[in-house]
Short mmCIF file of C-alpha atoms (C1' of nucleotides) in Angstrom, two decimals:
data_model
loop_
_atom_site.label_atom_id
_atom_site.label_comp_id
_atom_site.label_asym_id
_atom_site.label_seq_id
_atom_site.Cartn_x
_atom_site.Cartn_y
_atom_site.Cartn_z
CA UNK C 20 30.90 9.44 -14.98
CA UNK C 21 32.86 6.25 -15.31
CA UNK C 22 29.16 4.39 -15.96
CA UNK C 23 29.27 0.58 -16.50
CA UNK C 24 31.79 -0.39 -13.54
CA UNK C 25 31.07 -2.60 -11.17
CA UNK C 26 29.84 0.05 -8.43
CA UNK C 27 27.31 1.69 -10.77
CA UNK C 28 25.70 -2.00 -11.83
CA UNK C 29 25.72 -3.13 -8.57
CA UNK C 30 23.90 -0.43 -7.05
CA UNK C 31 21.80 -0.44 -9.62
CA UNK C 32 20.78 -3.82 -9.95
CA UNK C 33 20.11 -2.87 -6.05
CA UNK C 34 17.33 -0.16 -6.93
CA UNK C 35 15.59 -2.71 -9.21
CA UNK C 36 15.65 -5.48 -6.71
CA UNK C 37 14.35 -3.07 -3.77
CA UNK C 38 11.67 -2.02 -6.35
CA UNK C 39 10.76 -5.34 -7.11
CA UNK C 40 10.98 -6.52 -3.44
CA UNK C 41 8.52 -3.02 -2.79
CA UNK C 42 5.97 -3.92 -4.64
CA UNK C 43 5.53 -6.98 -3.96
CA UNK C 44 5.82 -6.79 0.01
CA UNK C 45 5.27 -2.88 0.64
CA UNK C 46 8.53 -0.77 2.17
CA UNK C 47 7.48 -1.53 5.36
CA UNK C 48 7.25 -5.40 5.04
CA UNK C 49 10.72 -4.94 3.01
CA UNK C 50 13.70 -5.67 5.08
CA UNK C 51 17.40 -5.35 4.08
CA UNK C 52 18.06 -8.63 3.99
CA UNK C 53 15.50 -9.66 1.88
CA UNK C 54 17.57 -7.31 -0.44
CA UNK C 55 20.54 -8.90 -0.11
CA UNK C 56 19.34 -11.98 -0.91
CA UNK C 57 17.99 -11.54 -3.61
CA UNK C 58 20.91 -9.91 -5.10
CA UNK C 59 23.26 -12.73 -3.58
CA UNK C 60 24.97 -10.23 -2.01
CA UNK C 61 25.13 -9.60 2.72
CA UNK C 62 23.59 -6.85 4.53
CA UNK C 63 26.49 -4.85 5.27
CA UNK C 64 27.35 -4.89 1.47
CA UNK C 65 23.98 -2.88 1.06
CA UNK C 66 24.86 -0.55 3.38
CA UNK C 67 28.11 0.13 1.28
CA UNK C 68 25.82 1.74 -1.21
CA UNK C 69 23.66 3.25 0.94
CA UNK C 70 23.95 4.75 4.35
CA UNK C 71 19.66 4.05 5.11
CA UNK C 72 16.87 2.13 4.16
CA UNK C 73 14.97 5.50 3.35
CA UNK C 74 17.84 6.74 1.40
CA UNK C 75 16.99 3.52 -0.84
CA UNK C 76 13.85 4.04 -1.00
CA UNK C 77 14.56 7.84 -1.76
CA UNK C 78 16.51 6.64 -4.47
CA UNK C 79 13.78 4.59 -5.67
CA UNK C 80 11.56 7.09 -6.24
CA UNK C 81 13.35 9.89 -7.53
CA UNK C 82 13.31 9.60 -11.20
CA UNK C 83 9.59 9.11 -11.32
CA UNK C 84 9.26 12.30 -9.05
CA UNK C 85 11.60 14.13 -11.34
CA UNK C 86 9.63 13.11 -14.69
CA UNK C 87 6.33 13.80 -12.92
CA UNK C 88 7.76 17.09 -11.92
CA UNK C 89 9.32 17.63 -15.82
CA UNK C 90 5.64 16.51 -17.16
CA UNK C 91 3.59 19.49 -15.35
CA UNK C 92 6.25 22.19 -16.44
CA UNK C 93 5.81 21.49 -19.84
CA UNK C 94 1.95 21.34 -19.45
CA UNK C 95 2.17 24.52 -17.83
CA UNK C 96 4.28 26.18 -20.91
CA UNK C 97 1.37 25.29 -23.26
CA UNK C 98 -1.06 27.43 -23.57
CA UNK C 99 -4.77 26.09 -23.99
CA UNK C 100 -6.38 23.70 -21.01
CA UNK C 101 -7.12 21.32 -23.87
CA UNK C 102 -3.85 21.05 -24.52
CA UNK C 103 -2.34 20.83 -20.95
CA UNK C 104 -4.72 17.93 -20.32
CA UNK C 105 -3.31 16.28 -23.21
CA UNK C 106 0.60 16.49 -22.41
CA UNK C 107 -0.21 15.61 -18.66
CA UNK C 108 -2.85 12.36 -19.14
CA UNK C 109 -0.53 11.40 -21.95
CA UNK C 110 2.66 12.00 -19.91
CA UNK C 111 1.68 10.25 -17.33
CA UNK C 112 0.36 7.33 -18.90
CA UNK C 113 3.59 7.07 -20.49
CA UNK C 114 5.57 7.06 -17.35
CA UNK C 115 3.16 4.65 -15.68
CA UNK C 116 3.89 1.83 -18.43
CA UNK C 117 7.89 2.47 -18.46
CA UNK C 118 7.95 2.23 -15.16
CA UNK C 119 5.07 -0.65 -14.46
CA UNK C 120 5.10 -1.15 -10.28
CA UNK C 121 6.81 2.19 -9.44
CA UNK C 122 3.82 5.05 -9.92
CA UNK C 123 1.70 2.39 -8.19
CA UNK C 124 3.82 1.94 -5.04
CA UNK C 125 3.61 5.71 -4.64
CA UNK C 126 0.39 6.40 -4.80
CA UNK C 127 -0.48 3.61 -1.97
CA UNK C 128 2.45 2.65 -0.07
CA UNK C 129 3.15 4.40 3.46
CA UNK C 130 6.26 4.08 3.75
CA UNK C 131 7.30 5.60 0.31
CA UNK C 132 5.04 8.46 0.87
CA UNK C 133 6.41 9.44 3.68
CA UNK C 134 10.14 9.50 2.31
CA UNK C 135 9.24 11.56 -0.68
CA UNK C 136 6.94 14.00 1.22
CA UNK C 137 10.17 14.35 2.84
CA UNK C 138 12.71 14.40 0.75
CA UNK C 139 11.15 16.36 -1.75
CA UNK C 140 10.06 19.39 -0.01
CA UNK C 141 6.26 19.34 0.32
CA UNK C 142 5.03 21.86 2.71
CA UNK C 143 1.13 22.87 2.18
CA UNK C 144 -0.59 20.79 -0.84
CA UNK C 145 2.79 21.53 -3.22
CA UNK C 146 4.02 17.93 -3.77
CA UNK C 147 3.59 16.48 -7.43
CA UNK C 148 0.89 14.21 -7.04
CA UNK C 149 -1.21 17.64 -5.75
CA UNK C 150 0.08 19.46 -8.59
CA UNK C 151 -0.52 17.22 -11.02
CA UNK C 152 -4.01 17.14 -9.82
CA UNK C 153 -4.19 20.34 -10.62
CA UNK C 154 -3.38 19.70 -13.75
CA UNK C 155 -5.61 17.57 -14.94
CA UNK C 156 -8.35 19.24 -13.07
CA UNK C 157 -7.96 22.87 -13.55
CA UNK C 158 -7.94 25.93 -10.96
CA UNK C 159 -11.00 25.41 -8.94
CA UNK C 160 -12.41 22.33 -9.97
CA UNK C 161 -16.19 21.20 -8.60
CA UNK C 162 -16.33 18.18 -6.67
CA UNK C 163 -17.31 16.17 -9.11
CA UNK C 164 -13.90 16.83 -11.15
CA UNK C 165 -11.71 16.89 -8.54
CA UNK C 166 -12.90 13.31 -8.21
CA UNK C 167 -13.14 11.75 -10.94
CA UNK C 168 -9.23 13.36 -11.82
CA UNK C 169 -8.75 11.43 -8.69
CA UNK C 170 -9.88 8.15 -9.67
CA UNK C 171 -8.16 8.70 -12.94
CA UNK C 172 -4.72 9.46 -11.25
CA UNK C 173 -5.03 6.75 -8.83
CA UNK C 174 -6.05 3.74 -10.83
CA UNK C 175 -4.41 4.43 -14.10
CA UNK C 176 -1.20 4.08 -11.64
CA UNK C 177 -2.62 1.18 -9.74
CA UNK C 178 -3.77 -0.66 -12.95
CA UNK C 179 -0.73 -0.31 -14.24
CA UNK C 180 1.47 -1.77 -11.98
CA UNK C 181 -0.90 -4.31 -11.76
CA UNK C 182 0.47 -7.92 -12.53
CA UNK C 183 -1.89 -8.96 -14.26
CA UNK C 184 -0.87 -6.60 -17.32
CA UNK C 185 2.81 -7.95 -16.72
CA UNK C 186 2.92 -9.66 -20.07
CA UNK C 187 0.80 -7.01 -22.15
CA UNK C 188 3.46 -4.98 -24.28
CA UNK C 189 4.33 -1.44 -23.49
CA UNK C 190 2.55 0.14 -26.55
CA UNK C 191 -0.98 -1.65 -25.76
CA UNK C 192 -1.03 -0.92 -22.59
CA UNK C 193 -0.34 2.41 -22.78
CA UNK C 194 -3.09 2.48 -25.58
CA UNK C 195 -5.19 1.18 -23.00
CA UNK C 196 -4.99 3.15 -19.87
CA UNK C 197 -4.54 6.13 -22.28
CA UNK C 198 -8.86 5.72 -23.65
CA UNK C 199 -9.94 4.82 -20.28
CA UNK C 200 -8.09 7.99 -18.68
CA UNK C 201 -9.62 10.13 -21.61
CA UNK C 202 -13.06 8.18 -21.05
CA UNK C 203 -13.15 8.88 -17.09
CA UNK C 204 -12.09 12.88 -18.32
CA UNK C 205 -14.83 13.46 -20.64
CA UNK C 206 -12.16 13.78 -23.70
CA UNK C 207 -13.14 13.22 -27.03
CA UNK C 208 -10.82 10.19 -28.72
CA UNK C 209 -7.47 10.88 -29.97
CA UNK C 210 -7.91 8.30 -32.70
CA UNK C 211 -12.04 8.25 -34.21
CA UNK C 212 -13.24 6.06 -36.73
CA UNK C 213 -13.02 2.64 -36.06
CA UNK C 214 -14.36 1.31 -33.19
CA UNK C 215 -17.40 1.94 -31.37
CA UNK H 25 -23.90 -12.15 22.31
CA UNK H 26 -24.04 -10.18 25.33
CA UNK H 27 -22.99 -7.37 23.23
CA UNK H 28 -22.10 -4.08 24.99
CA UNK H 29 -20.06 -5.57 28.06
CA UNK H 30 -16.51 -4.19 28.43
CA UNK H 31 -15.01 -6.93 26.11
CA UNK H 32 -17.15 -6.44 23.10
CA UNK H 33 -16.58 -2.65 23.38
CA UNK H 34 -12.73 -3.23 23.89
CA UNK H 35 -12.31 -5.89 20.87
CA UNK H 36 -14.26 -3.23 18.51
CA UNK H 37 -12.28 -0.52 19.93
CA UNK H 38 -9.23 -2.33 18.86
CA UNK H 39 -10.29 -3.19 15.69
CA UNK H 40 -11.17 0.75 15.19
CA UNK H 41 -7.96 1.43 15.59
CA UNK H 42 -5.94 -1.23 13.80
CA UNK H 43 -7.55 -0.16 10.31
CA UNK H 44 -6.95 3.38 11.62
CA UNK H 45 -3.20 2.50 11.98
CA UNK H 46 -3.44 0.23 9.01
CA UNK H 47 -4.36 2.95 6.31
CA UNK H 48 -2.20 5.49 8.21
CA UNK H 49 1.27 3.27 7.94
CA UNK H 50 0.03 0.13 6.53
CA UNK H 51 -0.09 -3.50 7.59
CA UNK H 52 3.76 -4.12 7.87
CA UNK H 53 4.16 -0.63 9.22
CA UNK H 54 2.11 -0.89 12.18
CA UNK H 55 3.03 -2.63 15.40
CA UNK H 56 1.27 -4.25 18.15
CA UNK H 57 2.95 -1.47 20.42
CA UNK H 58 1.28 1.25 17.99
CA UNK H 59 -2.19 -0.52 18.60
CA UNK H 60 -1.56 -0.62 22.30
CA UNK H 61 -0.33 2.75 23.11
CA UNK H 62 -2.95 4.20 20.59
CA UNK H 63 -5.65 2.42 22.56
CA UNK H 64 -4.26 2.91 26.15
CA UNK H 65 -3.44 -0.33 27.10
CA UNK H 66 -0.27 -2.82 27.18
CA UNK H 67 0.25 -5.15 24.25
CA UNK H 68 -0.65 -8.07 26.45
CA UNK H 69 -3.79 -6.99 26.72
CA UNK H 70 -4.03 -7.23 22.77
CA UNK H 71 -3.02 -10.70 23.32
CA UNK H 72 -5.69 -11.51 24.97
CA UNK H 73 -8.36 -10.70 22.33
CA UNK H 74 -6.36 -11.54 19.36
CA UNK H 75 -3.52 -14.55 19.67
CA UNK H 76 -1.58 -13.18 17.04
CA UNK H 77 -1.80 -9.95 14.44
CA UNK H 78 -2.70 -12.37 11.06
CA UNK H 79 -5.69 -12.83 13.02
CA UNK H 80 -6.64 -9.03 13.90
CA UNK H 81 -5.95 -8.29 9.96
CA UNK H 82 -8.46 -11.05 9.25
CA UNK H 83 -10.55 -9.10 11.60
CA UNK H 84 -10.18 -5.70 10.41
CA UNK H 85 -10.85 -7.06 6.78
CA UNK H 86 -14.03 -9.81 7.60
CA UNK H 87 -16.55 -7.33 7.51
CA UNK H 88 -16.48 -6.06 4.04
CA UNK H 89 -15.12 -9.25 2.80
CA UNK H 90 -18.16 -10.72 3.30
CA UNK H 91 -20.29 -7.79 2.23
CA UNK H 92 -18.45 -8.38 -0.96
CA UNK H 93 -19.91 -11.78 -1.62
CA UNK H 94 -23.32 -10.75 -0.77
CA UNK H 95 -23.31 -8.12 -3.50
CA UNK H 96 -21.59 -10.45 -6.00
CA UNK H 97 -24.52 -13.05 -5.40
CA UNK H 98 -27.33 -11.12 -5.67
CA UNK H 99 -25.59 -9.11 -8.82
CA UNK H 100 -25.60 -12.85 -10.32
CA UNK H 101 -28.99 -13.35 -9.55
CA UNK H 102 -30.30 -10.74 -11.69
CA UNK H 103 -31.45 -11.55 -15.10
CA UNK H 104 -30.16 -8.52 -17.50
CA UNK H 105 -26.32 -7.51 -17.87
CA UNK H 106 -27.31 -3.78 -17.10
CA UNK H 107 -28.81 -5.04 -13.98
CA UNK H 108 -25.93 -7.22 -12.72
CA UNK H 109 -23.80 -4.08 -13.55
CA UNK H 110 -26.08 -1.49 -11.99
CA UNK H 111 -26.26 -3.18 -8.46
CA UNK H 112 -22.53 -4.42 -8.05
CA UNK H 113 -21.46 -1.33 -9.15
CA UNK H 114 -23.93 0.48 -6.85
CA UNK H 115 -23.33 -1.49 -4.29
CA UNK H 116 -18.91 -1.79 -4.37
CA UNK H 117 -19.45 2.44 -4.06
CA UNK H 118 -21.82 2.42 -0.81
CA UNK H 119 -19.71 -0.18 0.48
CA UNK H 120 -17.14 1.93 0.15
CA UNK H 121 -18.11 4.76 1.68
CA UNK H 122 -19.53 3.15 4.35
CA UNK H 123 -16.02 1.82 4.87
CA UNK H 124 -13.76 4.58 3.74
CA UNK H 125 -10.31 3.51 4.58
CA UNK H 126 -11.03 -0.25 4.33
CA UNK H 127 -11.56 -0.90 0.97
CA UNK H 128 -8.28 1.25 0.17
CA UNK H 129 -6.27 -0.66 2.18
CA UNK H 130 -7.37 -4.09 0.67
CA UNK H 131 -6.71 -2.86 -3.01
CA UNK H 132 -3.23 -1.94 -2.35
CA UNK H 133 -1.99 -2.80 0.89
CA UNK H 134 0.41 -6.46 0.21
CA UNK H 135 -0.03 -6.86 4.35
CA UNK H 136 -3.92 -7.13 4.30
CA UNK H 137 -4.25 -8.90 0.97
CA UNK H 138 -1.84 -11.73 1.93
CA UNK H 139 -4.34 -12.30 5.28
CA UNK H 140 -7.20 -12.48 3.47
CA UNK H 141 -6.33 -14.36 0.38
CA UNK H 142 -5.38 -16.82 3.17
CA UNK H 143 -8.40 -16.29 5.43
CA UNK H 144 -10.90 -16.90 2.54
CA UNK H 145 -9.61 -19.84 0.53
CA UNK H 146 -8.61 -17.94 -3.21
CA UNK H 147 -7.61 -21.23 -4.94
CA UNK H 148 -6.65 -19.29 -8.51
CA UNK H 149 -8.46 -15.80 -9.49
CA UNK H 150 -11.54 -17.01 -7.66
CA UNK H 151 -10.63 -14.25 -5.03
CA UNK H 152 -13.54 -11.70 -4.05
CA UNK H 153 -11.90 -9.12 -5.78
CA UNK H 154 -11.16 -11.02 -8.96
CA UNK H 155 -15.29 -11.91 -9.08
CA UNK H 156 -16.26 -8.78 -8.62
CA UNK H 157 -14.20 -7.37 -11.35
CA UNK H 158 -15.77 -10.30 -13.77
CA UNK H 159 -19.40 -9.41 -12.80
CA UNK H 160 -18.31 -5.75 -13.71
CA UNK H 161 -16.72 -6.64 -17.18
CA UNK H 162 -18.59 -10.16 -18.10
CA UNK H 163 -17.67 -13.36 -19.27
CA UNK H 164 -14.98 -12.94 -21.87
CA UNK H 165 -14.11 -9.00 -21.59
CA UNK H 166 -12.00 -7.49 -24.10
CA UNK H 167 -8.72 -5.97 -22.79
CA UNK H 168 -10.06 -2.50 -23.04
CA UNK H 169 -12.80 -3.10 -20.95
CA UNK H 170 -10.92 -5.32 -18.61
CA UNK H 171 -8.73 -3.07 -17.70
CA UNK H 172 -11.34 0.37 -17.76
CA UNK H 173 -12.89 -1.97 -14.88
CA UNK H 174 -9.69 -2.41 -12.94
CA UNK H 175 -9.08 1.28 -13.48
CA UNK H 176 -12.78 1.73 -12.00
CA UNK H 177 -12.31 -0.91 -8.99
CA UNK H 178 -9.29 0.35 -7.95
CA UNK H 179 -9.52 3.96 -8.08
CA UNK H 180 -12.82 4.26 -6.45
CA UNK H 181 -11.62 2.37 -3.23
CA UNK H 182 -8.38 4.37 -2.89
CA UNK H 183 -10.21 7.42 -3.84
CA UNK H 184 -12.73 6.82 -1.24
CA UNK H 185 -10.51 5.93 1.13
CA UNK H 186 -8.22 9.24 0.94
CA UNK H 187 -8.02 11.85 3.67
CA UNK H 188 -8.99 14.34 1.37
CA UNK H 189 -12.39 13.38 1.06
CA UNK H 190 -13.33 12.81 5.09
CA UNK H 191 -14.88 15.93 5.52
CA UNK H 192 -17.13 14.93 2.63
CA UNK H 193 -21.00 13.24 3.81
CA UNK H 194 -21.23 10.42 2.76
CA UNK H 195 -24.54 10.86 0.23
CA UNK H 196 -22.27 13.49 -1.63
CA UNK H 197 -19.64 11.13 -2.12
CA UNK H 198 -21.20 8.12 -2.85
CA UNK H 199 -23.05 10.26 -5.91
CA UNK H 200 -19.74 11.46 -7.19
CA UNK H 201 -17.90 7.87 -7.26
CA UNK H 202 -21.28 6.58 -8.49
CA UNK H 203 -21.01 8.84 -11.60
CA UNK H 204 -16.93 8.52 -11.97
CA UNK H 205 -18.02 4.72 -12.53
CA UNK H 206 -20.97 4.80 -14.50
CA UNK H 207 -18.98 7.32 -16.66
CA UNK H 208 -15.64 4.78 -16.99
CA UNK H 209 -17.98 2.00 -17.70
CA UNK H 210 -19.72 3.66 -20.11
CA UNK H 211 -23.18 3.91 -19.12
CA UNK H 212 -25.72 6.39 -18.88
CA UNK H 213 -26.25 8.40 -16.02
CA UNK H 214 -28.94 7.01 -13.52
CA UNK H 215 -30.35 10.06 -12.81
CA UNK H 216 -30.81 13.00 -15.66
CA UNK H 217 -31.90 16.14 -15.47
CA UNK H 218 -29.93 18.92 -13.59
CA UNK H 219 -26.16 19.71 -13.90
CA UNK H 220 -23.56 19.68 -16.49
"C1'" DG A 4 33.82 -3.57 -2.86
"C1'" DT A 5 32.53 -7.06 0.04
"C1'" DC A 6 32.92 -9.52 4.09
"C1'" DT A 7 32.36 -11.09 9.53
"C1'" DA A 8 30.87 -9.79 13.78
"C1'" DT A 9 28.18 -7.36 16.66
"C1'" DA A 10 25.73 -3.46 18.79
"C1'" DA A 11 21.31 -1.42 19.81
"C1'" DC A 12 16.88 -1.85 19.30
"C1'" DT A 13 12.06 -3.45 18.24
"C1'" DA A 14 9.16 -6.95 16.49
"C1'" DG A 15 5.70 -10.65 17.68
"C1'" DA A 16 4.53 -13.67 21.20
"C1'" DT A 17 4.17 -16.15 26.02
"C1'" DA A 18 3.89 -17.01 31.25
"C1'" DG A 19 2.04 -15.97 35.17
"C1'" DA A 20 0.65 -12.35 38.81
"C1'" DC A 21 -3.39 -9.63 40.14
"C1'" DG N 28 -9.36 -8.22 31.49
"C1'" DT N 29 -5.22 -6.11 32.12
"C1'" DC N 30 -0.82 -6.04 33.94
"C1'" DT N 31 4.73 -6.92 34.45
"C1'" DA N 32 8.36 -9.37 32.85
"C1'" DT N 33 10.59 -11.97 29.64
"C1'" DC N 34 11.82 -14.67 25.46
"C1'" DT N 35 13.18 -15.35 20.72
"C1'" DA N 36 13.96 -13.71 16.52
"C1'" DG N 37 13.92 -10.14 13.70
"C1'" DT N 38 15.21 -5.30 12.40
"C1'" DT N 39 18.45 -1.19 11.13
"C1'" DA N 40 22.96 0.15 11.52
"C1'" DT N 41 28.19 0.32 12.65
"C1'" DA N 42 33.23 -1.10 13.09
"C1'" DG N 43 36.78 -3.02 11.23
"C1'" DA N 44 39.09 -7.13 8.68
"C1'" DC N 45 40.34 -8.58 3.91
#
DNA sequence: GTCTATAACTAGATAGAC
DNA sequence: GTCTATCTAGTTATAGAC
């Protein structure tokens, strides 16, 4: 659809700014005009591409929601748990690391919660952080997995997002947060023998 | 001193309910209205125990701040690694739980972390959280093991922190993050015996 | 597609009455 | 210790010029 005009860059140099500006400062403590300034562009030019501030942030967060989403339908067309797991944590992982600050933003930030509980239909327990949980942790987990899947979930994103691994390339990281994940589940190694 | 007259109990109130409000919609997302009208009284009144909001996020965040730094000193004061390990680790989980929300808030929340980084002089990475995180992974730490103890720091306080969990005592929950940890950081479990 | 100008509202913060 | 009233500056959002 006509991609490469002027419209589609500028709106999307928009989504990457507002991510940027999200993670560093929350969607709360983001305001549009810290947008537009950043891009060099006014307020009312924002508003050109988009009628809201949560439509933004909607926007934001949709094609992370949408792989999540594509991740646990292909986990859930395999057939052994060992192999669900696998696809999932490795998924995931994979997501987290192409998309650094994003998977962290959602699982801590407020405001973007709150827009994607809404604007992908979550009624009881059914949005994809839940079901991914599921996942990972199986029908009717104990306690003590339903917990540790948690901290997995959470700081895997977190981590990842984290600044500090800014500079580490894609591959290593996601190498990384890929053994700890599989440490924290109780999975043997992908890759034995060297290494202790 | 004279604790228990109507100011103490007011100012403590108030601080009750701005980390309420804080984990519920974040720093940024909460006003001095919300904190009011949640409380009962006029945001003047607020004014009068805090001048400005900086100053009841310094609050809100003091407490375990400090705790923090206790654990981190006495962790250093031990002779073996395993030792240092054993009681910061023990000790970041009951502080956590004893804190639920708190510790959450101050791992991902930019609002909170800007106020304290502030509040307690962090010249560069000598922050509480950046200490902690070296006690937990040592001098030198390779990058797997730095970032298994991010993954463990993180996603214990926003795991311990999450709704899900507040029905949850808080001996069964501090067992459970307990073993998530010992389990990321690779060491064996404290207590043997019963249970898979 | 981007602008100026402005409306409508809410934020944090202050002064002074009681 | 809490109130009313008010201020300034910020916010999201709209209308209409270019």
């Amino acid at each position: 659809m006509t991609a490469g005009t002027a419209a589609t860059d500028t709106r999307s140099r928009l989504l990457d700014t507002a991510l940027k500006l999200f993670s560093e400062h929350g969607v709360e403590g983001t305001s549009l005009q810290m947008i537009a300034d950043e891009l060099g562009i006014t307020k009312a030019a924002v508003y050109y591409h988009f009628k809201t501030k949560d439509e933004i942030t909607e926007a934001v967060a949709a094609p992370a929601v949408q792989e999540l989403d594509q991740i646990i339908a292909e986990a859930h067309a395999l057939r052994s748990r060992s192999a669900q797991i696998d696809h999932a944590l490795s998924g995931f992982v994979a997501l987290i690391v192409r998309q650094r600050s994003l998977l962290g933003l959602y699982n801590s930030d407020p405001g973007i919660q709150r827009v994607v509980n809404r604007a992908f239909q979550a009624p009881r327990g059914e949005d994809v952080k839940t079901r991914m949980k599921a996942v990972l942790a199986g029908e009717n987990p104990s306690l003590a997995d339903a917990i540790a899947v948690h901290v997995v979930f959470t700081g895997l994103a977190m981590v990842g997002g984290s600044p500090e691994y800014a500079g580490i390339d894609d591959d290593t990281l996601r190498e990384h947060l890929l053994e700890a994940g599989r440490r924290l589940l109780g999975r043997p190694r992908k890759r034995p023998g060297r290494g202790g």
